[in-house]
């Protein structure tokens, strides 16, 4: 009898534990709500999802947005899957998103109009930088072209020479290492 | 304690005001007492800021929910570990934290240099106090962390209304790295204030020579080191917490941390031109100015919400204050430059187009081009909207397209630059120094191609990584070989001896090697794979050489959250490898969810599993798994970079020995003269590259 009671109690508490686990799980699902998880995408949809931005304001690429509480990415990805499955070209798919959300949905600025500047400026600045460095090197290579030397210029040269001399004296061994190891010409 | 904190901050503000104005008066009148009192006011302001910060930490630990800031960022069930991190989790606290760290730097800079550089230090004190004054203004009058919750009672008196509990800390911040990542980054941002103060002081005071550079070299390296570690930790946090499978999303806040790092890196290189050859004085001083301006700009971008970001935790209308401060600093820098530019005349002379000097010029060009590209891309949405009225996005594809070629060129220079000789490098030397390394790089590329790697950037990165690693290794080997031949030491001891003889040069090489590892890790991203699948217990899918089997989903509870955890069995070759437990947490206090990613990490690849939520249609849990090759190399590279920075900051062994020997030489007159010159090698060693 006692054994049966024990078994009942165990069963009762086991079912209570099971129940509380299920209750906790249900509460979690209710609290967490429907999160943006969704089924597997095709590889083309995946590539396209990285050319689009999530429109929830998280500033993340659509294919990488798992922003907590995101209300947009799930629907957008589904829409993308549907359009890719429909057989539309990449441009058509992207354009349909642009129609829905504006150009802001594209992960990179379109290379036209004012937005072309986004692409050109880094190239222009780098090329201009190369030109400046080249000009500077040519000028420094021919000191006669450089501006006239003033007293500060002379002191700068002296201080540099002094630096070199003191450094050589202070660490003669290292200089030797470099010379003998063929690193100094 | 709330009153104590706000009173301490107010007093600190008054002391900072005094430090600025008394300092200016002292510079003008050269009155020694005024000078001393200005410096002491600076010290007092620092101590008061520390006390205010300590009082805010105390309010967090004692759960004082009458304080608005504590209510907004903490709760009773928040672990103590995170109560400390809550200090910088919001606008007000993070601004106080800025002041706290700046106070540390200010105190250290003034204390270490007390009694030294009498022409320079008064300016430094005024500039550091001026920066502190800006942040104290914000702390006291714009965004005070000591605001209390209260209301006016019927008798017209204000009463505090403590709440029972707080709203808790943002789940994204409840991660161990958030306790160390922001302080590191802030140490970087604030640390650049010191070289900025010395540079501006040298310009304003027309301080002779390159001494300010020698004084600030270690300060700059400390700031740069912290900034580097902060960026790496931030990337690791994004990887391990945000759950999107990546570590760098070109988010504006991430970009903001990268900008001063890029210019700071350029400065650390070009400064050697000034030390060694007396060149590029104007360039260097402007690099320091720009680096500091970018630090302030980074804080502005993080705080103002001018650009949208996934992790700008503390946005408000504080932006105009930062814009005003930026304009003020820029104006002061421009004015100082225009008035004293003749002081910066350099001895610019290039002996050969192929030399260390030209290498540094290209290094600086590339670093600044990268900085411009990142800044341009970050701000372009704002510019575009202002000019054309249309909103556009500039996301990771843009930054990757623009910056990957620039980064690879920089990697190439990392290998070439250090082996170019100062003044002139002959073709024979180039062939001797680079021949084998270049050949090895090319062979690595051919082998990778033969093995089926077709990604252009990945192959280029691999070739360059081999090339740079071998040039670094050969530099150590050649030096060690000479020492070995001369002293009979074994090669390992020779390498250690060589390194300790010139920590700056060889520490720099270690940093370069760390960067090579980081580049290898970044190249791995070209081969990322991922699978997302709705999974019921028992279902499975394959990813690379792994099979992932879903065992179950179970609820669990933590101290301040409840969670649903997935158990994923990982098989390789049909045999069980390990279990992974990704979970989603729900934090009751803040009513927010968080992701706990589960990662199986090896040097070859990371298996990164995220519990992505439930399918909206079927309510079945969805698992998103990524296979990210070589990611561990990034973290390994970060550790090596940090160690290299530490090494580069250490004094050279010979200099230490010379100082230790000094007392024994003191008795004779001649020896005394020698002793007096002994400390000099420290500064001259400092100028070695």
mmCIF file of C-alpha atoms in Angstrom, chain B residues 132 351 575 588 632 660 681:
data_model
loop_
_atom_site.group_PDB
_atom_site.id
_atom_site.type_symbol
_atom_site.label_atom_id
_atom_site.label_comp_id
_atom_site.label_asym_id
_atom_site.label_seq_id
_atom_site.Cartn_x
_atom_site.Cartn_y
_atom_site.Cartn_z
ATOM 1 C CA UNK B 132 37.672 67.827 -19.067
ATOM 2 C CA UNK B 351 67.670 60.730 -50.900
ATOM 3 C CA UNK B 575 30.864 9.961 -34.771
ATOM 4 C CA UNK B 588 11.906 39.791 -17.084
ATOM 5 C CA UNK B 632 39.930 32.031 -34.429
ATOM 6 C CA UNK B 660 71.175 50.379 -13.044
ATOM 7 C CA UNK B 681 69.819 56.617 -24.251
#
